[in-house]
Coordinates of C-alpha atoms in Angstrom, one line a residue:
M211 CA 204.6 308.8 62.2
Q212 CA 206.5 306.9 64.8
A213 CA 205.2 303.6 63.7
W214 CA 206.1 304.4 60.0
L215 CA 209.6 305.4 61.1
S216 CA 210.1 302.1 63.0
L217 CA 208.9 300.1 60.0
I218 CA 211.3 301.9 57.7
L219 CA 214.3 301.2 60.1
L220 CA 213.2 297.5 60.5
C221 CA 213.2 296.9 56.7
T222 CA 216.5 298.8 56.2
S223 CA 218.2 296.8 59.0
S224 CA 217.0 293.4 57.4
Q225 CA 218.3 294.2 53.8
A226 CA 220.9 291.7 52.5
A227 CA 224.6 293.0 52.7
T228 CA 227.5 292.6 50.4
L229 CA 230.7 291.5 52.3
E230 CA 234.0 292.0 50.5
V231 CA 237.0 289.7 51.1
G232 CA 240.6 290.5 50.0
P233 CA 244.0 291.8 51.2
T234 CA 242.7 295.3 51.2
R235 CA 239.1 294.6 51.9
T236 CA 236.9 294.8 55.2
Y237 CA 237.6 291.1 55.6
T238 CA 240.9 289.4 54.8
S239 CA 239.5 285.8 55.1
I240 CA 236.4 284.2 53.9
S241 CA 235.8 282.6 57.4
D242 CA 235.7 286.1 59.0
A243 CA 233.1 287.3 56.4
L244 CA 231.1 284.1 57.1
S245 CA 231.1 284.7 60.8
A246 CA 229.7 288.2 60.1
S247 CA 227.2 287.2 57.5
S248 CA 223.3 286.9 57.9
D249 CA 220.8 285.0 55.7
G250 CA 220.6 286.6 52.3
D251 CA 224.1 288.2 52.3
R252 CA 226.5 288.0 49.4
I253 CA 230.2 287.5 50.0
E254 CA 232.4 288.7 47.2
V255 CA 236.1 287.4 47.2
D256 CA 239.0 289.0 45.3
S257 CA 241.4 286.9 43.4
G258 CA 244.0 284.9 45.3
T259 CA 244.3 281.6 47.2
Y260 CA 242.8 281.5 50.6
I261 CA 244.1 278.9 53.0
E262 CA 241.1 277.9 55.2
T263 CA 238.4 275.5 55.9
L264 CA 234.8 276.8 55.7
D265 CA 231.6 275.8 57.6
I266 CA 228.5 277.4 56.1
D267 CA 225.3 277.4 58.1
T268 CA 223.5 280.6 56.6
N269 CA 221.7 281.3 53.4
I270 CA 224.3 283.1 51.5
E271 CA 226.1 283.6 48.1
L272 CA 229.8 283.1 48.0
V273 CA 231.3 284.4 44.8
G274 CA 234.8 284.6 43.5
V275 CA 234.5 287.7 41.5
S276 CA 237.4 286.9 39.1
G277 CA 236.4 283.3 38.6
A278 CA 237.8 279.9 39.3
G279 CA 241.0 280.6 37.2
S280 CA 242.3 283.1 39.7
T281 CA 240.4 282.5 43.0
G282 CA 241.0 279.5 45.1
I283 CA 240.2 278.0 48.5
R284 CA 242.8 275.5 49.8
G285 CA 242.1 273.5 53.0
T286 CA 242.0 270.2 54.8
G287 CA 239.4 267.7 55.7
N288 CA 236.1 268.9 54.1
V289 CA 237.3 272.2 52.6
I290 CA 233.7 273.4 52.5
T291 CA 230.9 272.0 54.7
I292 CA 227.4 273.1 54.1
S293 CA 225.2 272.5 57.1
P294 CA 221.5 271.1 57.1
F295 CA 218.8 273.5 55.9
A296 CA 221.2 276.1 54.6
E297 CA 220.6 277.5 51.1
V298 CA 223.9 278.3 49.4
T299 CA 225.3 279.5 46.1
I300 CA 229.0 279.1 45.4
E301 CA 230.5 280.5 42.2
G302 CA 233.9 281.0 40.8
F303 CA 236.4 279.1 42.9
T304 CA 239.1 276.5 42.6
L305 CA 239.1 274.0 45.5
S306 CA 242.2 272.3 46.4
T307 CA 243.9 270.4 49.2
T308 CA 246.8 270.9 51.6
G309 CA 246.5 267.4 53.0
S310 CA 246.3 263.7 51.9
N311 CA 242.8 262.7 53.0
D312 CA 240.5 265.5 52.0
R313 CA 237.3 266.3 50.2
G314 CA 236.2 269.4 48.4
L315 CA 232.6 269.7 49.7
D316 CA 230.3 267.9 52.1
I317 CA 226.6 268.8 51.6
R318 CA 224.0 267.3 54.1
N319 CA 220.3 268.0 53.8
A320 CA 221.0 271.5 52.2
T321 CA 220.3 273.2 49.0
A322 CA 223.4 274.2 47.1
S323 CA 224.1 275.8 43.7
L324 CA 227.6 275.4 42.5
E325 CA 228.8 277.3 39.3
N326 CA 232.2 277.8 37.6
I327 CA 233.8 275.5 40.2
Y328 CA 237.2 273.5 39.6
I329 CA 237.8 270.7 41.9
S330 CA 241.1 268.7 41.4
G331 CA 243.5 266.4 43.2
F332 CA 241.5 265.3 46.2
A333 CA 241.9 261.8 47.5
R334 CA 239.6 260.5 50.2
S335 CA 239.6 257.2 52.1
R336 CA 235.8 257.4 52.3
E337 CA 233.0 258.0 49.8
G338 CA 233.1 261.0 47.5
G339 CA 236.5 262.2 46.5
A340 CA 235.4 265.7 45.5
I341 CA 231.9 266.0 46.8
R342 CA 229.7 264.0 49.2
I343 CA 226.0 264.8 49.0
R344 CA 223.6 263.1 51.4
D345 CA 220.4 263.0 53.6
G346 CA 218.0 264.9 51.4
A347 CA 220.3 267.5 49.8
E348 CA 219.5 269.2 46.6
V349 CA 222.5 270.2 44.6
T350 CA 222.9 271.8 41.1
I351 CA 226.3 271.9 39.4
E352 CA 226.8 274.1 36.2
N353 CA 229.8 275.0 34.1
S354 CA 232.2 273.2 36.4
N355 CA 235.2 270.8 36.0
F356 CA 236.2 267.9 38.2
D357 CA 239.5 266.3 37.5
G358 CA 241.7 263.7 39.0
N359 CA 239.8 263.2 42.2
E360 CA 239.9 259.7 44.1
S361 CA 238.0 257.7 46.6
E362 CA 239.1 254.6 48.2
D363 CA 235.4 253.8 48.7
D364 CA 232.5 254.9 46.3
G365 CA 232.4 257.9 43.9
G366 CA 235.7 259.2 42.7
H367 CA 234.3 262.6 42.0
V368 CA 230.7 262.6 43.5
Y369 CA 228.9 260.5 46.1
V370 CA 225.1 261.0 46.2
S371 CA 222.9 259.3 48.8
D372 CA 219.2 259.9 49.3
S373 CA 219.5 263.3 47.5
T374 CA 219.0 265.0 44.1
L375 CA 221.9 266.0 41.9
I376 CA 221.4 268.1 38.7
V377 CA 224.4 268.8 36.5
N378 CA 224.7 270.9 33.4
N379 CA 227.6 271.7 31.1
S380 CA 230.3 270.1 33.3
D381 CA 233.2 267.7 32.9
F382 CA 234.2 264.8 35.2
T383 CA 237.6 263.4 34.1
D384 CA 240.1 260.8 35.4
G385 CA 238.3 260.1 38.7
V386 CA 239.2 256.8 40.5
A387 CA 237.1 254.9 43.0
E388 CA 236.4 251.3 44.3
D389 CA 233.0 251.6 42.6
G390 CA 231.8 254.5 40.5
G391 CA 234.9 256.2 39.2
G392 CA 233.0 259.3 38.2
I393 CA 229.6 259.4 40.1
Y394 CA 228.1 257.0 42.6
A395 CA 224.3 257.3 43.4
T396 CA 222.2 255.4 45.8
D397 CA 218.5 256.1 46.4
S398 CA 218.9 259.4 44.5
I399 CA 217.8 261.5 41.5
V400 CA 220.6 262.3 39.1
E401 CA 220.1 264.5 35.9
L402 CA 223.1 265.1 33.6
T403 CA 222.9 267.4 30.6
N404 CA 225.8 268.3 28.3
V405 CA 228.2 266.4 30.6
L406 CA 231.5 264.8 29.8
L407 CA 232.6 261.7 31.7
D408 CA 236.0 260.8 30.4
G409 CA 238.7 258.5 31.6
N410 CA 237.2 257.5 34.9
A411 CA 238.1 254.2 36.4
T412 CA 237.2 251.7 39.1
D413 CA 238.6 248.5 40.5
G414 CA 234.9 247.4 41.1
V415 CA 231.9 248.4 38.8
G416 CA 230.8 251.3 36.9
G417 CA 233.7 253.3 35.5
S418 CA 231.7 256.4 34.9
L419 CA 228.6 256.0 37.1
V420 CA 226.8 253.7 39.6
A421 CA 223.1 253.8 40.1
L422 CA 221.6 251.7 42.9
D423 CA 218.7 251.3 45.3
G424 CA 215.8 252.9 43.4
S425 CA 217.8 255.7 41.9
T426 CA 216.5 257.6 38.8
V427 CA 219.2 258.6 36.4
S428 CA 218.8 260.6 33.1
I429 CA 221.7 261.4 31.0
N430 CA 221.0 263.9 28.1
T431 CA 223.2 265.0 25.1
S432 CA 226.3 263.8 26.9
D433 CA 229.5 261.9 26.2
L434 CA 230.7 259.0 28.1
Y435 CA 234.3 258.2 27.0
A436 CA 237.1 255.9 27.7
S437 CA 236.2 254.6 31.2
E438 CA 237.0 251.3 32.8
A439 CA 235.5 249.0 35.4
S440 CA 238.3 246.4 36.0
G441 CA 236.1 244.6 38.5
G442 CA 233.9 243.2 35.8
Y443 CA 230.6 245.0 35.3
G444 CA 229.6 248.3 33.5
G445 CA 232.6 249.8 31.8
H446 CA 230.7 253.1 31.9
I447 CA 227.5 252.5 33.8
Y448 CA 226.5 250.0 36.5
A449 CA 222.9 250.1 37.4
E450 CA 220.8 247.8 39.7
D451 CA 217.2 248.2 40.9
S452 CA 217.0 251.6 39.3
T453 CA 215.6 253.6 36.3
V454 CA 218.1 254.8 33.8
T455 CA 217.4 256.9 30.7
L456 CA 220.0 258.0 28.0
T457 CA 219.0 260.5 25.4
G458 CA 221.1 261.8 22.5
T459 CA 224.2 260.5 24.3
N460 CA 227.5 258.9 23.1
V461 CA 228.8 255.9 25.0
E462 CA 232.4 255.2 23.7
F463 CA 235.4 253.0 24.5
G464 CA 234.1 251.5 27.8
V465 CA 236.0 248.5 29.0
T466 CA 235.1 245.9 31.6
A467 CA 236.1 242.3 32.2
Y468 CA 232.8 240.3 32.3
L469 CA 229.4 242.1 31.5
G470 CA 228.6 245.3 29.7
G471 CA 231.4 247.2 28.3
G472 CA 229.1 250.3 28.0
I473 CA 226.3 249.5 30.5
Y474 CA 225.3 246.7 32.8
A475 CA 221.8 246.9 34.1
G476 CA 220.2 244.4 36.6
N477 CA 216.5 244.6 37.6
C478 CA 216.2 248.0 36.0
T479 CA 214.1 250.0 33.6
L480 CA 216.6 251.1 30.9
T481 CA 215.7 253.5 28.1
L482 CA 218.2 254.3 25.2
D483 CA 216.9 257.0 23.0
N484 CA 219.0 258.3 20.1
T485 CA 222.1 257.0 21.7
T486 CA 225.3 255.7 20.3
F487 CA 227.4 252.8 21.5
Y488 CA 230.8 252.8 19.8
D489 CA 233.8 250.6 20.3
N490 CA 232.9 249.3 23.9
L491 CA 234.2 245.9 24.9
T492 CA 234.3 243.3 27.5
A493 CA 237.7 241.6 27.7
G494 CA 236.7 238.2 29.1
G495 CA 237.7 236.1 32.0
G496 CA 234.6 235.8 34.1
W497 CA 231.7 233.4 34.5
Y498 CA 230.3 234.6 31.2
G499 CA 233.8 234.9 29.6
G500 CA 233.1 238.4 28.6
S501 CA 229.6 239.2 27.2
G502 CA 227.6 242.3 26.1
G503 CA 230.3 244.4 24.5
G504 CA 227.9 247.3 24.3
I505 CA 225.3 246.6 27.0
S506 CA 224.4 243.7 29.2
V507 CA 220.9 243.5 30.8
E508 CA 219.5 241.0 33.3
D509 CA 215.9 240.9 34.6
S510 CA 215.2 244.3 33.1
T511 CA 212.8 246.2 30.9
V512 CA 214.7 247.8 28.0
S513 CA 213.6 250.1 25.3
I514 CA 216.1 251.1 22.5
I515 CA 214.8 253.8 20.2
G516 CA 216.7 255.3 17.2
S517 CA 220.1 254.3 18.5
L518 CA 223.3 253.0 17.0
F519 CA 225.5 250.2 18.1
S520 CA 228.7 250.1 16.1
G521 CA 232.1 248.3 16.6
N522 CA 231.3 246.8 20.0
Y523 CA 233.1 243.6 20.9
C524 CA 233.3 240.8 23.4
P525 CA 234.9 237.3 23.2
D526 CA 231.7 235.4 24.2
N527 CA 228.1 236.5 23.9
G528 CA 226.5 239.4 22.2
G529 CA 229.0 241.8 20.7
A530 CA 226.6 244.7 21.0
M531 CA 224.1 243.3 23.5
F532 CA 223.6 240.5 25.9
S533 CA 220.1 240.1 27.3
E534 CA 219.2 237.6 30.0
S535 CA 215.6 237.1 31.2
S536 CA 214.7 240.7 30.1
T537 CA 211.9 242.3 28.0
V538 CA 213.5 244.3 25.3
T539 CA 211.9 246.4 22.5
V540 CA 214.0 247.9 19.6
S541 CA 212.7 250.4 17.1
G542 CA 214.5 252.4 14.3
S543 CA 217.9 251.3 15.4
T544 CA 221.1 250.1 13.8
F545 CA 223.5 247.3 14.9
T546 CA 226.6 247.2 12.6
G547 CA 230.1 245.9 12.7
N548 CA 229.8 244.3 16.2
S549 CA 231.6 241.0 16.9
V550 CA 232.3 238.1 19.2
S551 CA 235.5 236.2 18.8
D552 CA 235.9 233.1 20.8
S553 CA 235.6 229.7 19.2
G554 CA 232.4 229.1 21.2
S555 CA 231.0 232.6 20.8
Y556 CA 227.3 233.5 20.3
G557 CA 225.6 236.4 18.6
G558 CA 227.8 238.9 16.8
A559 CA 225.3 241.6 17.5
I560 CA 222.8 240.2 20.0
C561 CA 222.6 237.2 22.3
I562 CA 219.2 236.5 24.1
E563 CA 219.0 234.1 26.9
G564 CA 215.4 233.8 28.1
G565 CA 213.0 236.7 28.1
S566 CA 212.0 238.4 24.8
M567 CA 213.0 240.9 22.1
D568 CA 210.6 242.7 19.7
M569 CA 212.5 244.5 17.0
T570 CA 210.8 246.9 14.5
G571 CA 212.1 249.0 11.6
S572 CA 215.7 248.3 12.4
N573 CA 218.9 247.5 10.5
V574 CA 221.3 244.7 11.7
S575 CA 224.3 244.4 9.3
N576 CA 227.9 243.3 9.0
N577 CA 228.2 241.7 12.4
S578 CA 230.2 238.6 12.9
S579 CA 230.5 235.5 15.2
N580 CA 233.4 233.2 15.4
Y581 CA 230.9 230.2 16.0
I582 CA 227.1 230.7 16.1
G583 CA 224.7 233.5 15.0
G584 CA 226.4 236.3 13.0
A585 CA 223.7 238.7 14.1
F586 CA 221.4 237.0 16.6
R587 CA 221.6 234.0 18.9
T588 CA 218.6 232.9 21.1
Q589 CA 218.4 230.3 23.9
D590 CA 216.8 229.2 27.0
G591 CA 213.2 229.9 25.9
A592 CA 213.8 233.3 24.5
E593 CA 211.2 234.7 22.2
L594 CA 212.2 236.9 19.2
T595 CA 210.1 238.9 16.9
I596 CA 211.5 240.9 13.9
T597 CA 209.3 243.2 12.0
S598 CA 210.0 245.5 9.0
S599 CA 213.7 245.2 9.5
T600 CA 216.8 244.5 7.3
I601 CA 219.3 241.8 8.3
S602 CA 222.2 241.7 5.9
G603 CA 225.9 241.0 5.4
N604 CA 226.2 239.1 8.8
E605 CA 228.5 236.0 9.0
S606 CA 229.2 233.2 11.5
V607 CA 231.8 230.4 11.1
E608 CA 229.5 227.5 11.9
Y609 CA 225.8 228.1 12.2
G610 CA 223.3 230.8 11.4
G611 CA 224.9 233.5 9.3
A612 CA 222.2 235.9 10.4
L613 CA 220.2 234.2 13.2
H614 CA 220.6 230.9 15.1
H615 CA 217.4 230.2 17.0
G616 CA 218.4 227.8 19.6
S617 CA 215.5 228.5 21.9
D618 CA 212.1 226.7 22.1
G619 CA 210.4 230.1 22.4
D620 CA 208.6 231.7 19.5
L621 CA 210.5 233.1 16.5
V622 CA 208.3 235.5 14.4
I623 CA 209.6 237.3 11.3
E624 CA 207.4 239.6 9.4
S625 CA 208.0 242.0 6.4
S626 CA 211.8 241.8 6.8
T627 CA 214.7 241.3 4.5
F628 CA 217.5 238.9 5.0
S629 CA 220.3 239.2 2.4
N630 CA 224.0 238.4 1.9
N631 CA 224.3 236.6 5.3
S632 CA 226.7 233.6 5.3
S633 CA 227.7 230.6 7.4
E634 CA 228.7 227.0 6.9
I635 CA 225.3 225.8 7.9
G636 CA 222.3 228.1 7.6
G637 CA 223.5 231.1 5.7
A638 CA 220.5 233.2 6.8
I639 CA 218.7 231.2 9.6
R640 CA 219.4 228.1 11.6
W641 CA 216.4 227.0 13.6
R642 CA 217.3 224.3 16.2
P643 CA 215.4 224.7 19.5
N644 CA 217.4 223.8 22.7
S645 CA 220.7 224.0 21.0

């Protein structure tokens, strides 16, 4: 009987507790409740704004019971720091700053779930204006909003290094950074589903997102809208040495100066599945004069499946796509209404320098070039195969209304239709290797 009584007392004493915070509760500050908490406890916070800075090193749930609209934490430095090895859930808070060089959360080698969180107005001189995630952390964000956060370094909203970030049903708007106005990821896994990235900007690369150093990024049923990389590469996404997959996603109104109004990918594996690129542009002024209005790829492996490129523009090469030394496959996709405008411009829809493209079951129509190749332009040994596709209504001013094959690589056309294309020389095709 004594042994059973001892066991019952032990189990009772180890049960998780609920600690209540509020003006009339046991704890009047969140910090006091944290100091009294143990692993597994739940801290419930009444509505109000709590002026404090929190360090969390226990496995707890921190819940604003009335939600982010009426429960806030305002602090300086890192408003919330989650220490290594902690497992933490934070739900229902607005995080804001009382200073001028602050960050919402710093998460290092911990597991964190963030839900119904609103983070706005942070400006940090270092990486991660709203959140820094690093050193093996695993973070999930759901039903949250990030607005108007800034970093003078990388990641206007979120910086992720050697970690995993999963985001569902959340918005990232009007972020500003040197690189990665929205999210900056290096050597990390990033999964975004039903996410809005809107109005983010950078002085460098990747207005919406940067992926570097072996990162794996998947973006599903999301919207990338009206972001800008004034430094020259990737109006929405800049990726290097990484794997990037977009599925069921809209990429619209991205702007950059030189390469990739929507996406720039270098030495990457890039998959675009049922994805739309609409009205992205490169403005011009760089080494390439502004190429790849929709996407620009270099030394990469690219798969484009069931996707649409419409209304994309650049002054120089490839209104929809500029491909350099890459292996590209296109199936069941449409390229329409894309254009290049300079007097020496190439490829109203697609310009291919080196590498190869294999296109099957696709439609390339009503694209235009102010010089060569209304739809396609190849050069520098590029190989192009077009199978079971329709190429129609494209125009160029000088050569190759539909296609100018200026490469000494193979050109193979099978079971395809070319109609109503126009140019001064070669209304459908002009074949002139090394030109």
